[in-house]
Coordinates of C-alpha atoms in Angstrom, one line a residue:
X1 CA 41.6 198.5 -15.0
X2 CA 39.6 197.3 -18.0
X3 CA 36.3 195.8 -16.7
X4 CA 36.4 193.3 -19.7
X5 CA 39.8 192.0 -18.6
X6 CA 39.7 188.3 -17.7
X7 CA 39.5 187.8 -14.0
X8 CA 37.9 191.2 -13.3
X9 CA 34.4 190.6 -14.7
X10 CA 31.5 191.8 -12.6
X11 CA 29.4 188.8 -11.6
X12 CA 26.0 188.2 -9.9
X13 CA 27.5 185.0 -8.3
X14 CA 28.7 186.6 -5.1
X15 CA 30.1 184.9 -2.0
X16 CA 26.8 185.8 -0.3
X17 CA 24.8 184.0 -3.0
X18 CA 26.9 180.9 -2.5
X19 CA 25.9 180.7 1.1
X20 CA 22.3 181.7 0.8
X21 CA 21.8 179.2 -2.0
X22 CA 24.3 176.8 -0.3
X23 CA 21.9 174.8 1.8
X24 CA 23.1 171.2 1.5
X25 CA 20.4 168.4 1.5
X26 CA 21.2 164.9 2.6
X27 CA 19.8 161.6 3.9
X28 CA 16.2 161.5 2.7
X29 CA 14.0 158.9 4.4
X30 CA 10.3 158.2 3.8
X31 CA 8.1 156.5 6.4
X32 CA 4.4 156.1 5.5
X33 CA 3.2 159.5 4.4
X34 CA 6.1 161.4 6.1
X35 CA 9.2 162.4 4.3
X36 CA 12.3 163.5 6.2
X37 CA 15.7 164.9 5.2
X38 CA 18.6 166.9 6.6
X39 CA 19.5 170.5 5.6
X40 CA 23.0 171.8 6.4
X41 CA 22.6 175.6 6.6
X42 CA 25.6 177.8 6.3
X43 CA 23.6 180.8 7.5
X44 CA 23.0 178.9 10.8
X45 CA 26.7 178.2 11.3
X46 CA 26.4 174.9 9.5
X47 CA 23.6 173.5 11.7
X48 CA 22.1 170.3 10.5
X49 CA 18.3 170.7 10.5
X50 CA 15.9 167.7 10.4
X51 CA 13.0 168.6 8.2
X52 CA 9.7 166.7 7.9
X53 CA 7.1 167.0 5.1
X54 CA 3.7 165.6 5.9
X55 CA 0.2 166.4 4.6
X56 CA 1.5 169.3 2.5
X57 CA 3.2 170.9 5.5
X58 CA 6.9 171.3 6.0
X59 CA 8.3 171.6 9.5
X60 CA 11.6 171.5 11.4
X61 CA 11.5 168.8 14.1
X62 CA 14.0 170.4 16.4
X63 CA 14.5 174.1 17.1
X64 CA 17.8 175.9 17.0
X65 CA 20.5 175.5 18.2
X66 CA 20.0 171.7 18.1
X67 CA 22.0 170.1 15.2
X68 CA 21.6 166.5 14.1
X69 CA 25.1 165.3 13.3
X70 CA 27.3 162.4 14.2
X71 CA 31.1 162.8 14.3
X72 CA 31.7 159.0 14.0
X73 CA 34.8 158.4 11.9
X74 CA 35.1 162.2 11.9
X75 CA 33.2 162.5 8.6
X76 CA 29.9 161.2 10.0
X77 CA 26.9 160.4 7.9
X78 CA 23.7 158.5 8.7
X79 CA 23.0 160.5 11.9
X80 CA 19.3 159.7 12.2
X81 CA 16.7 157.1 11.5
X82 CA 13.0 157.7 11.1
X83 CA 10.3 155.1 12.0
X84 CA 6.6 155.2 12.2
X85 CA 6.6 156.1 15.9
X86 CA 10.1 157.5 16.6
X87 CA 13.0 159.5 15.3
X88 CA 16.4 158.3 16.5
X89 CA 19.1 160.9 16.1
X90 CA 22.6 162.0 17.3
X91 CA 22.8 165.4 18.8
X92 CA 25.9 167.2 17.7
X93 CA 26.6 169.0 20.9
X94 CA 27.1 165.8 23.0
X95 CA 27.2 163.0 20.4
X96 CA 24.6 161.0 22.4
X97 CA 21.8 159.1 20.7
X98 CA 18.3 160.2 21.4
X99 CA 14.8 158.9 20.8
X100 CA 12.0 161.4 19.9
X101 CA 8.4 160.2 20.2
X102 CA 6.4 161.6 17.3
X103 CA 3.1 161.2 19.2
X104 CA 4.0 162.8 22.5
X105 CA 6.8 165.0 21.1
X106 CA 9.0 163.9 24.1
X107 CA 12.7 163.1 23.8
X108 CA 14.8 160.8 25.9
X109 CA 18.5 159.8 25.8
X110 CA 19.2 156.2 24.7
X111 CA 22.9 156.2 25.4
X112 CA 24.9 157.4 28.4
X113 CA 27.2 160.4 28.6
X114 CA 30.7 159.6 27.7
X115 CA 33.3 159.3 24.9
X116 CA 31.1 157.4 22.4
X117 CA 29.9 158.1 18.9
X118 CA 27.0 156.4 17.0
X119 CA 25.9 156.1 13.4
X120 CA 24.2 153.9 10.8
X121 CA 21.0 152.9 12.5
X122 CA 18.6 150.1 11.9
X123 CA 15.3 149.5 13.8
X124 CA 14.9 145.8 14.6
X125 CA 11.1 145.7 15.2
X126 CA 11.0 142.0 16.0
X127 CA 13.3 142.4 19.0
X128 CA 12.4 146.0 19.8
X129 CA 15.9 147.3 19.6
X130 CA 18.0 149.7 17.6
X131 CA 21.1 148.4 15.8
X132 CA 24.0 150.9 15.4
X133 CA 27.7 151.3 14.8
X134 CA 29.4 152.6 18.0
X135 CA 32.9 154.1 18.3
X136 CA 34.3 153.9 21.8
X137 CA 36.9 156.5 22.8
X138 CA 37.1 155.6 26.5
X139 CA 40.3 153.6 26.1
X140 CA 42.0 155.5 23.3
X141 CA 41.0 159.1 22.5
X142 CA 42.8 159.0 19.2
X143 CA 42.0 155.5 17.8
X144 CA 38.6 154.4 19.2
X145 CA 37.5 150.8 19.0
X146 CA 34.4 150.0 16.8
X147 CA 31.6 147.6 17.2
X148 CA 28.0 146.9 16.2
X149 CA 25.6 147.2 19.1
X150 CA 22.0 146.6 19.9
X151 CA 20.1 149.0 22.2
X152 CA 17.1 147.7 23.9
X153 CA 14.3 150.3 23.4
X154 CA 12.6 149.5 26.7
X155 CA 15.6 149.4 29.1
X156 CA 18.3 151.2 27.0
X157 CA 20.6 148.2 27.8
X158 CA 23.4 147.9 25.2
X159 CA 24.5 144.6 23.9
X160 CA 27.5 144.1 21.6
X161 CA 26.7 142.1 18.4
X162 CA 30.0 142.2 16.5
X163 CA 33.5 143.4 17.4
X164 CA 37.1 142.8 16.5
X165 CA 37.4 144.5 13.2
X166 CA 38.8 148.0 12.9
X167 CA 35.7 149.4 11.2
X168 CA 32.0 148.5 10.8
X169 CA 29.1 149.8 8.7
X170 CA 25.8 148.9 7.2
X171 CA 24.3 146.7 9.9
X172 CA 20.9 145.5 8.6
X173 CA 18.5 142.8 9.7
X174 CA 16.8 140.7 7.1
X175 CA 13.0 141.0 6.6
X176 CA 12.5 137.6 8.3
X177 CA 14.6 138.8 11.3
X178 CA 16.8 135.7 11.1
X179 CA 20.0 137.2 9.6
X180 CA 22.2 140.3 10.2
X181 CA 24.4 141.6 7.4
X182 CA 27.1 144.1 7.8
X183 CA 30.4 145.4 6.3
X184 CA 33.7 145.4 8.2
X185 CA 37.3 146.1 7.2
X186 CA 40.8 146.3 8.8
X187 CA 43.8 148.5 8.7
X188 CA 45.5 149.3 6.4
X189 CA 42.5 148.9 4.0
X190 CA 40.2 151.8 3.2
X191 CA 36.6 150.7 2.4
X192 CA 37.2 151.3 -1.3
X193 CA 40.3 149.0 -1.2
X194 CA 38.8 146.0 0.5
X195 CA 35.9 145.2 2.8
X196 CA 34.2 142.0 4.0
X197 CA 30.5 141.4 3.8
X198 CA 29.3 139.3 6.7
X199 CA 26.0 137.4 7.1
X200 CA 25.3 136.3 10.6
X201 CA 22.5 133.9 11.6
X202 CA 20.4 135.0 14.6
X203 CA 18.6 133.0 17.2
X204 CA 15.1 133.8 18.5
X205 CA 16.5 136.4 20.9
X206 CA 18.4 138.1 18.1
X207 CA 21.8 136.9 19.2
X208 CA 24.4 135.8 16.6
X209 CA 24.9 132.1 16.5
X210 CA 27.3 131.9 13.5
X211 CA 28.8 134.2 10.9
X212 CA 30.0 133.8 7.3
X213 CA 32.0 136.1 5.0
X214 CA 30.0 136.0 1.8
X215 CA 31.9 138.6 -0.3
X216 CA 34.9 140.9 -0.2
X217 CA 38.5 140.6 0.7
X218 CA 41.6 142.9 1.1
X219 CA 41.4 143.4 -2.7
X220 CA 37.6 143.5 -3.2
X221 CA 35.5 146.4 -2.2
X222 CA 31.9 145.7 -1.2
X223 CA 29.5 148.6 -0.9
X224 CA 25.9 148.9 0.5
X225 CA 24.8 145.3 1.3
X226 CA 21.0 145.6 1.4
X227 CA 18.1 143.1 1.8
X228 CA 15.4 143.0 -0.8
X229 CA 11.7 142.9 0.2
X230 CA 11.7 139.1 -0.4
X231 CA 14.6 138.4 1.9
X232 CA 17.5 138.3 -0.6
X233 CA 20.8 140.0 0.1
X234 CA 22.2 142.3 -2.6
X235 CA 25.5 144.3 -2.6
X236 CA 27.9 146.2 -4.9
X237 CA 31.3 144.7 -5.6
X238 CA 34.3 145.8 -7.8
X239 CA 35.5 142.2 -8.3
X240 CA 35.4 142.6 -12.1
X241 CA 37.0 146.1 -12.1
X242 CA 33.6 147.9 -12.1
X243 CA 31.4 148.4 -9.0
X244 CA 28.4 146.3 -10.2
X245 CA 25.4 145.0 -8.2
X246 CA 25.4 141.3 -7.1
X247 CA 22.9 139.0 -5.4
X248 CA 23.9 136.3 -2.8
X249 CA 22.0 133.1 -3.3
X250 CA 23.2 131.4 -0.2
X251 CA 26.1 129.7 -1.9
X252 CA 27.6 132.3 -4.2
X253 CA 26.9 135.7 -5.8
X254 CA 26.0 136.5 -9.3
X255 CA 25.9 139.9 -11.1
X256 CA 22.4 141.3 -11.6
X257 CA 23.6 143.4 -14.5
X258 CA 27.2 143.5 -15.7
X259 CA 28.2 146.9 -17.1
X260 CA 31.3 149.0 -17.5
X261 CA 30.0 151.6 -15.1
X262 CA 30.3 152.4 -11.4
X263 CA 27.2 151.6 -9.3
X264 CA 29.0 152.8 -6.1
X265 CA 31.2 155.6 -4.9
X266 CA 33.9 155.7 -2.2
X267 CA 32.4 155.1 1.2
X268 CA 33.7 158.3 3.0
X269 CA 30.7 158.6 5.2
X270 CA 28.1 156.3 6.7
X271 CA 24.8 155.7 5.0
X272 CA 25.8 156.2 1.4
X273 CA 23.2 154.7 -1.0
X274 CA 23.3 154.3 -4.8
X275 CA 20.4 151.9 -5.1
X276 CA 17.1 150.7 -3.5
X277 CA 14.2 148.4 -4.1
X278 CA 11.1 149.7 -5.7
X279 CA 9.7 146.2 -5.2
X280 CA 11.0 142.7 -5.1
X281 CA 11.5 142.7 -8.9
X282 CA 13.0 146.2 -9.6
X283 CA 16.0 148.1 -8.4
X284 CA 16.1 151.9 -8.7
X285 CA 19.8 152.9 -9.0
X286 CA 22.3 155.4 -10.2
X287 CA 25.6 154.8 -11.9
X288 CA 28.6 156.7 -13.2
X289 CA 30.2 156.6 -16.7
X290 CA 33.0 158.9 -17.7
X291 CA 32.3 161.2 -14.7
X292 CA 28.6 161.6 -15.4
X293 CA 25.9 160.0 -13.2
X294 CA 22.7 158.5 -14.6
X295 CA 19.5 156.9 -13.3
X296 CA 18.4 153.4 -14.2
X297 CA 16.0 150.7 -13.2
X298 CA 17.2 147.1 -13.2
X299 CA 14.9 144.2 -13.7
X300 CA 16.1 141.6 -11.3
X301 CA 14.4 138.7 -13.1
X302 CA 15.4 139.7 -16.6
X303 CA 18.8 141.2 -15.6
X304 CA 18.3 144.2 -17.8
X305 CA 18.9 147.9 -17.2
X306 CA 16.5 150.5 -18.4
X307 CA 17.9 154.1 -18.4
X308 CA 15.6 156.8 -16.9
X309 CA 16.0 159.9 -19.0
X310 CA 17.0 163.0 -17.0
X311 CA 19.2 166.1 -17.2
X312 CA 20.9 165.2 -14.0
X313 CA 24.7 165.0 -13.8
X314 CA 25.2 164.1 -10.1
X315 CA 22.9 161.6 -8.2
X316 CA 23.1 160.2 -4.7
X317 CA 21.3 159.3 -1.5
X318 CA 18.8 156.9 -3.1
X319 CA 16.0 155.8 -0.7
X320 CA 13.1 153.6 -1.9
X321 CA 9.8 152.6 -0.3
X322 CA 6.6 151.1 -1.8
X323 CA 7.3 151.5 -5.5
X324 CA 8.7 155.0 -5.0
X325 CA 12.2 156.4 -4.9
X326 CA 13.7 159.6 -3.5
X327 CA 17.1 160.9 -4.3
X328 CA 19.3 164.0 -4.4
X329 CA 20.5 165.2 -7.8
X330 CA 22.0 168.2 -9.6
X331 CA 21.9 169.2 -13.3
X332 CA 24.0 171.7 -15.3
X333 CA 21.7 174.5 -14.4
X334 CA 20.3 173.4 -11.0
X335 CA 22.2 172.7 -7.8
X336 CA 21.5 169.6 -5.6
X337 CA 17.9 169.2 -4.7
X338 CA 15.6 166.4 -3.4
X339 CA 13.5 164.6 -6.0
X340 CA 11.0 161.7 -6.0
X341 CA 10.4 159.1 -8.7
X342 CA 7.2 157.2 -9.3
X343 CA 5.6 155.6 -12.4
X344 CA 8.2 157.1 -14.7
X345 CA 7.8 160.6 -13.3
X346 CA 10.4 162.7 -11.5
X347 CA 9.1 165.5 -9.3
X348 CA 11.1 168.1 -7.4
X349 CA 10.5 168.0 -3.6
X350 CA 12.7 171.0 -2.7
X351 CA 13.2 174.1 -4.9
X352 CA 15.9 176.6 -4.8
X353 CA 14.9 178.4 -8.0
X354 CA 17.4 179.4 -10.6
X355 CA 20.2 181.0 -8.6
X356 CA 21.5 182.9 -11.6
X357 CA 20.6 183.4 -15.3
X358 CA 21.8 180.7 -17.7
X359 CA 24.1 183.2 -19.4
X360 CA 26.3 183.1 -16.4
X361 CA 26.6 179.4 -16.1
X362 CA 29.6 177.6 -17.7
X363 CA 28.8 173.9 -18.5
X364 CA 31.3 171.1 -17.7
X365 CA 33.1 169.9 -20.9
X366 CA 34.5 166.4 -20.5
X367 CA 38.1 166.2 -21.7
X368 CA 40.7 163.4 -21.7
X369 CA 44.3 164.1 -22.3
X370 CA 47.6 162.2 -22.7
X371 CA 49.8 162.3 -19.6
X372 CA 53.5 162.8 -19.5
X373 CA 54.1 159.2 -18.6
X374 CA 52.1 157.8 -21.5
X375 CA 48.6 157.2 -20.2
X376 CA 45.3 158.9 -20.3
X377 CA 43.7 161.1 -17.6
X378 CA 40.3 162.8 -17.4
X379 CA 38.9 166.2 -16.3
X380 CA 36.2 168.8 -17.0
X381 CA 37.0 172.1 -18.5
X382 CA 34.8 175.2 -17.9
X383 CA 35.2 178.3 -20.1
X384 CA 34.8 181.8 -18.8
X385 CA 31.2 182.7 -19.2
X386 CA 29.4 185.9 -18.5
X387 CA 26.3 187.2 -20.4
X388 CA 27.3 190.8 -19.8
X389 CA 30.9 190.7 -20.9
X390 CA 32.5 190.5 -24.3
X391 CA 35.8 188.8 -23.7
X392 CA 39.0 190.4 -25.0
X393 CA 39.9 188.9 -28.4
X394 CA 43.6 189.7 -28.0
X395 CA 44.1 187.7 -24.8
X396 CA 43.5 184.4 -23.1
X397 CA 41.9 183.7 -19.7
X398 CA 43.8 182.8 -16.6
X399 CA 43.3 179.2 -15.5
X400 CA 42.5 177.7 -12.1
X401 CA 43.2 174.0 -11.8
X402 CA 41.1 172.3 -9.2
X403 CA 42.1 169.2 -7.3
X404 CA 39.4 167.2 -5.6
X405 CA 39.8 165.9 -2.1
X406 CA 40.1 162.3 -1.0
X407 CA 42.3 161.8 -3.0
X408 CA 40.0 158.8 -3.6
X409 CA 37.0 160.7 -4.9
X410 CA 35.9 162.5 -8.1
X411 CA 34.8 165.8 -9.3
X412 CA 31.1 166.6 -9.6
X413 CA 29.6 168.0 -12.9
X414 CA 26.3 169.3 -11.7
X415 CA 25.9 173.0 -11.0
X416 CA 28.6 174.0 -8.6
X417 CA 28.4 177.7 -7.8
X418 CA 31.9 177.6 -6.4
X419 CA 33.1 176.9 -9.9
X420 CA 30.7 179.4 -11.5
X421 CA 32.0 182.0 -9.0
X422 CA 35.3 181.8 -10.9
X423 CA 34.1 181.3 -14.5
X424 CA 31.7 184.2 -14.3
X425 CA 34.6 186.5 -13.4
X426 CA 36.6 185.5 -16.4
X427 CA 38.7 182.6 -15.1
X428 CA 38.8 179.3 -16.9
X429 CA 38.6 176.2 -14.7
X430 CA 40.1 172.7 -15.1
X431 CA 38.6 170.2 -12.6
X432 CA 40.9 167.2 -12.8
X433 CA 39.9 163.6 -12.3
X434 CA 43.5 162.5 -12.0
X435 CA 44.4 158.8 -12.0
X436 CA 43.2 157.6 -8.7
X437 CA 39.8 159.1 -9.1
X438 CA 36.6 157.1 -9.0
X439 CA 34.1 156.6 -11.9
X440 CA 36.5 155.0 -14.3
X441 CA 36.9 151.5 -12.8
X442 CA 39.1 150.0 -10.2
X443 CA 42.2 149.9 -12.4
X444 CA 42.1 153.6 -12.9
X445 CA 41.4 154.1 -9.2
X446 CA 44.4 152.0 -8.2
X447 CA 46.8 154.0 -10.3
X448 CA 47.4 156.3 -7.4
X449 CA 48.6 153.5 -5.1
X450 CA 52.1 154.2 -4.0
X451 CA 52.1 157.2 -6.4
X452 CA 50.4 160.0 -4.5
X453 CA 52.3 163.2 -5.1
X454 CA 53.5 161.8 -8.4
X455 CA 50.7 160.6 -10.6
X456 CA 48.2 163.3 -9.5
X457 CA 50.8 166.0 -10.1
X458 CA 51.6 164.6 -13.5
X459 CA 48.0 164.7 -14.5
X460 CA 47.4 168.2 -13.2
X461 CA 50.4 169.4 -15.2
X462 CA 49.4 167.4 -18.3
X463 CA 46.0 168.9 -18.2
X464 CA 47.5 172.4 -18.2
X465 CA 49.8 171.3 -21.1
X466 CA 46.8 170.2 -23.1
X467 CA 44.8 173.4 -22.6
X468 CA 47.8 175.6 -23.4
X469 CA 48.4 173.6 -26.6
X470 CA 44.7 174.1 -27.5
X471 CA 45.3 177.9 -27.0
X472 CA 42.5 178.0 -24.4
X473 CA 44.3 179.6 -21.5
X474 CA 47.1 182.1 -20.7
X475 CA 50.2 180.0 -20.0
X476 CA 51.5 182.8 -17.8
X477 CA 48.4 182.9 -15.5
X478 CA 47.9 179.4 -14.1
X479 CA 46.9 178.8 -10.5
X480 CA 46.1 175.5 -8.7
X481 CA 43.7 175.1 -5.8
X482 CA 42.5 172.2 -3.7
X483 CA 41.3 171.3 -0.2
X484 CA 42.4 168.5 2.2
X485 CA 44.1 165.8 0.0
X486 CA 43.6 168.2 -3.0
X487 CA 45.6 170.7 -1.0
X488 CA 48.5 168.3 -0.9
X489 CA 48.4 167.9 -4.6
X490 CA 48.4 171.7 -4.8
X491 CA 51.5 172.0 -2.6
X492 CA 53.2 169.1 -4.4
X493 CA 52.5 170.5 -7.8
X494 CA 53.9 173.9 -6.7
X495 CA 57.0 172.3 -5.3
X496 CA 57.8 169.6 -7.9
X497 CA 56.8 171.4 -11.1
X498 CA 57.0 174.8 -12.6
X499 CA 53.6 175.0 -14.2
X500 CA 51.9 177.4 -11.8
X501 CA 52.1 181.0 -10.9
X502 CA 50.1 180.7 -7.6
X503 CA 48.4 178.2 -5.4
X504 CA 45.6 178.0 -2.8
X505 CA 45.7 175.3 -0.2
X506 CA 42.5 174.8 1.9
X507 CA 43.4 172.7 5.0
X508 CA 45.9 170.9 2.8
X509 CA 48.9 168.7 3.7
X510 CA 52.5 169.8 3.4
X511 CA 54.1 167.1 5.5
X512 CA 53.1 163.5 4.8
X513 CA 55.1 162.1 7.7
X514 CA 53.4 164.5 10.2
X515 CA 50.0 163.4 8.7
X516 CA 50.9 159.7 9.2
X517 CA 51.7 160.4 12.8
X518 CA 48.8 162.7 13.6
X519 CA 45.5 162.0 11.9
X520 CA 42.3 160.2 13.0
X521 CA 41.7 156.5 13.0
X522 CA 39.7 156.2 9.7
X523 CA 42.7 157.5 7.7
X524 CA 45.5 156.4 10.0
X525 CA 46.8 153.9 7.4
X526 CA 45.4 155.5 4.3
X527 CA 48.9 156.6 3.3
X528 CA 50.2 153.0 3.4
X529 CA 48.6 152.4 0.0
X530 CA 49.1 155.9 -1.4
X531 CA 52.7 156.4 -0.3
X532 CA 54.1 153.4 1.5
X533 CA 54.1 151.7 4.9
X534 CA 55.2 154.0 7.6
X535 CA 57.8 154.1 9.2
X536 CA 59.4 151.6 6.9
X537 CA 59.2 153.9 3.9
X538 CA 60.1 157.1 5.8
X539 CA 62.4 158.2 3.0
X540 CA 59.6 158.3 0.5
X541 CA 57.4 160.3 2.9
X542 CA 60.3 162.8 3.2
X543 CA 60.9 162.9 -0.5
X544 CA 57.3 163.7 -1.4
X545 CA 56.6 166.2 1.4
X546 CA 56.7 169.8 0.1
X547 CA 57.8 171.0 3.6
X548 CA 61.2 169.3 3.0
X549 CA 61.7 170.9 -0.4
X550 CA 60.9 174.5 0.2
X551 CA 63.8 175.6 -1.9
X552 CA 61.9 174.3 -5.0
X553 CA 58.7 176.3 -4.2
X554 CA 59.0 179.7 -5.7
X555 CA 55.5 181.2 -6.1
X556 CA 52.9 182.8 -3.8
X557 CA 50.6 180.6 -1.8
X558 CA 47.4 181.3 0.2
X559 CA 46.5 179.0 3.0
X560 CA 43.0 178.7 4.5
X561 CA 42.6 176.6 7.7
X562 CA 40.1 175.7 10.3
X563 CA 41.6 175.7 13.8
X564 CA 39.4 172.8 15.0
X565 CA 40.6 170.5 12.2
X566 CA 41.5 167.0 13.5
X567 CA 41.8 165.4 10.1
X568 CA 44.6 167.8 8.8
X569 CA 45.6 169.7 11.9
X570 CA 46.6 173.4 11.6
X571 CA 50.2 172.6 12.3
X572 CA 50.4 171.4 8.7
X573 CA 49.6 174.8 7.3
X574 CA 51.6 176.7 9.9
X575 CA 54.8 174.8 9.1
X576 CA 54.4 175.6 5.4
X577 CA 53.7 179.3 6.1
X578 CA 56.6 179.6 8.4
X579 CA 59.0 178.0 6.0
X580 CA 57.9 180.0 3.0
X581 CA 57.9 183.2 5.0
X582 CA 61.5 182.6 6.1
X583 CA 62.4 182.1 2.5
X584 CA 60.8 185.4 1.5
X585 CA 57.9 183.8 -0.6
X586 CA 54.7 185.8 -0.4
X587 CA 52.1 183.9 1.6
X588 CA 48.7 184.6 3.1
X589 CA 47.5 182.6 6.1
X590 CA 43.8 182.9 7.0
X591 CA 42.4 180.9 9.9
X592 CA 38.9 180.3 11.2
X593 CA 38.5 179.7 14.9
X594 CA 35.3 177.7 14.9
X595 CA 35.8 175.6 11.7
X596 CA 37.0 172.0 11.5
X597 CA 37.8 170.0 8.4
X598 CA 35.7 171.7 5.7
X599 CA 34.1 175.1 6.0
X600 CA 30.4 175.0 7.0
X601 CA 29.6 178.6 8.2
X602 CA 28.4 181.3 5.8
X603 CA 30.9 183.9 7.1
X604 CA 33.8 181.6 6.7
X605 CA 32.8 180.6 3.1
X606 CA 32.4 184.2 2.1
X607 CA 35.6 185.4 3.6
X608 CA 37.6 182.5 2.2
X609 CA 36.3 183.2 -1.4
X610 CA 36.9 186.9 -1.1
X611 CA 40.4 186.4 0.1
X612 CA 41.3 183.8 -2.6
X613 CA 39.9 186.1 -5.4
X614 CA 41.9 189.1 -4.1
X615 CA 45.0 186.9 -3.9
X616 CA 44.8 185.7 -7.5
X617 CA 44.2 189.2 -8.8
X618 CA 47.2 190.5 -6.9
X619 CA 49.4 187.7 -8.3
X620 CA 48.2 187.7 -11.8
X621 CA 48.2 191.5 -12.1
X622 CA 51.7 191.5 -10.7
X623 CA 50.8 194.0 -8.0
X624 CA 53.1 194.5 -5.0
X625 CA 52.6 191.5 -2.8
X626 CA 53.6 193.5 0.3
X627 CA 55.7 192.2 3.2
X628 CA 55.2 188.9 4.9

């Protein structure tokens, strides 16, 4: 074997490096002089560690094995809240809500044992209670009811504030303690399809006396309603195609700054934040244009946006307090880290160091290409890059097409070592933002409605056509990979096109009808908009499900699956593996006993990458696949 051969390059970006450098930071919160954040650590089996930085000292609040994580809506998010005196948090092992006293370092349970989940907290100081979203599984273990509750911090008594909708999020009390705002939505809408923003008037005891829907509908998505320091309600809406920031004046809402950019992102988890208030006059925000995120400051009075120069490509989790902002960001050369902003200065709070030399990092090159059905799609192309290898001049690299999950989501363009793992070994990568992705306005996002399994497949294939025409990749060595919804696009592309030599499905979907019957509440009707109402459109589900068209799938596939997955159950992968094996198509099926939807443990991540790399080499080098 020629060590300079594409796909065989020696690389310092090892599976072990991905997990040692793969600590994921989330949910920064600042209270007084204390700064908190969560670290998800693959080396500790994906444990979520609550970290506090105070007076120059960094500590972990809770020792192992305690993990701070809510499983509300399965995807979780917003699993803790820091105040001056207490930390309120959900413990992963039992999903109960706890109160930790910072002074005494004592912990007590606020909620009873039982089939409940909690998230998205707000401390109502006026009424000495904690506001939260609660999921109740006691009556239906598959489709829990949801409501907004108030927990009395003296007695732990629980009072329901709002119920009746299928989903709730973002409960927040106004600074004057007279109003409660929140989001709610109903099946079959997903939060990026349509939500309602409600403002409720409160009496002196904190009870709701009347409610008003002030924004949103089945066709308008409202994101992150938030009160300003001077008691005004702001929110993000896509009513004019782009997710822009609006202010409610008590009668109607006006845009603070109209811009062809996205100031929001799909609300897959609780607690997502793209803006905050430096003070009553200035909003610190992030926004996306053509797949790249930027930072800005909006003057509320002047309705002007000032861009904040930075090298960041991905920005999220904005938290503001007292003229200062904290956020998580990644650049081309630096993975996601926690930063602070104050007085036009950006300072790194966490440091991972340069994981690899710059000569091994392939930058994301934005491309747009014509689709086979006459429109335009987007993506990011990464060339094979390795400082120690001189690529062969008489050959072209193999290509891995990546399909992001969701499918309502988008690729990230900051440093992603999982992409660099491939490019540093001599693979080219196309990360596709197929129509239906976010970051390009609502009209682009809605192009996948009723077209999942068609439009995304067309765009993946059209991207391959574009790169082949540009003579950038080897047309005989094209693979496609994706996880979850991206795994469905993989299997659909392998079944309904002939562009690919191999595929990798990570907890992907092969049977749309089975998914419609057996998934969790949050996504129970997601397919209504992507495919069609079920069971009325059963024929479409059958027509677009790879499991029913195995005769058209004729190339090797590797399946990687967590056995605890409740979003895409293992039965999906097993049905595909059994059908392909019966047909005589080479498959590999690798399972992980302790993993659910998405791989969190270091050993899992390493083993999955090693297996996928060996699989591609075997297929592309036309080695004996062996017996199934």
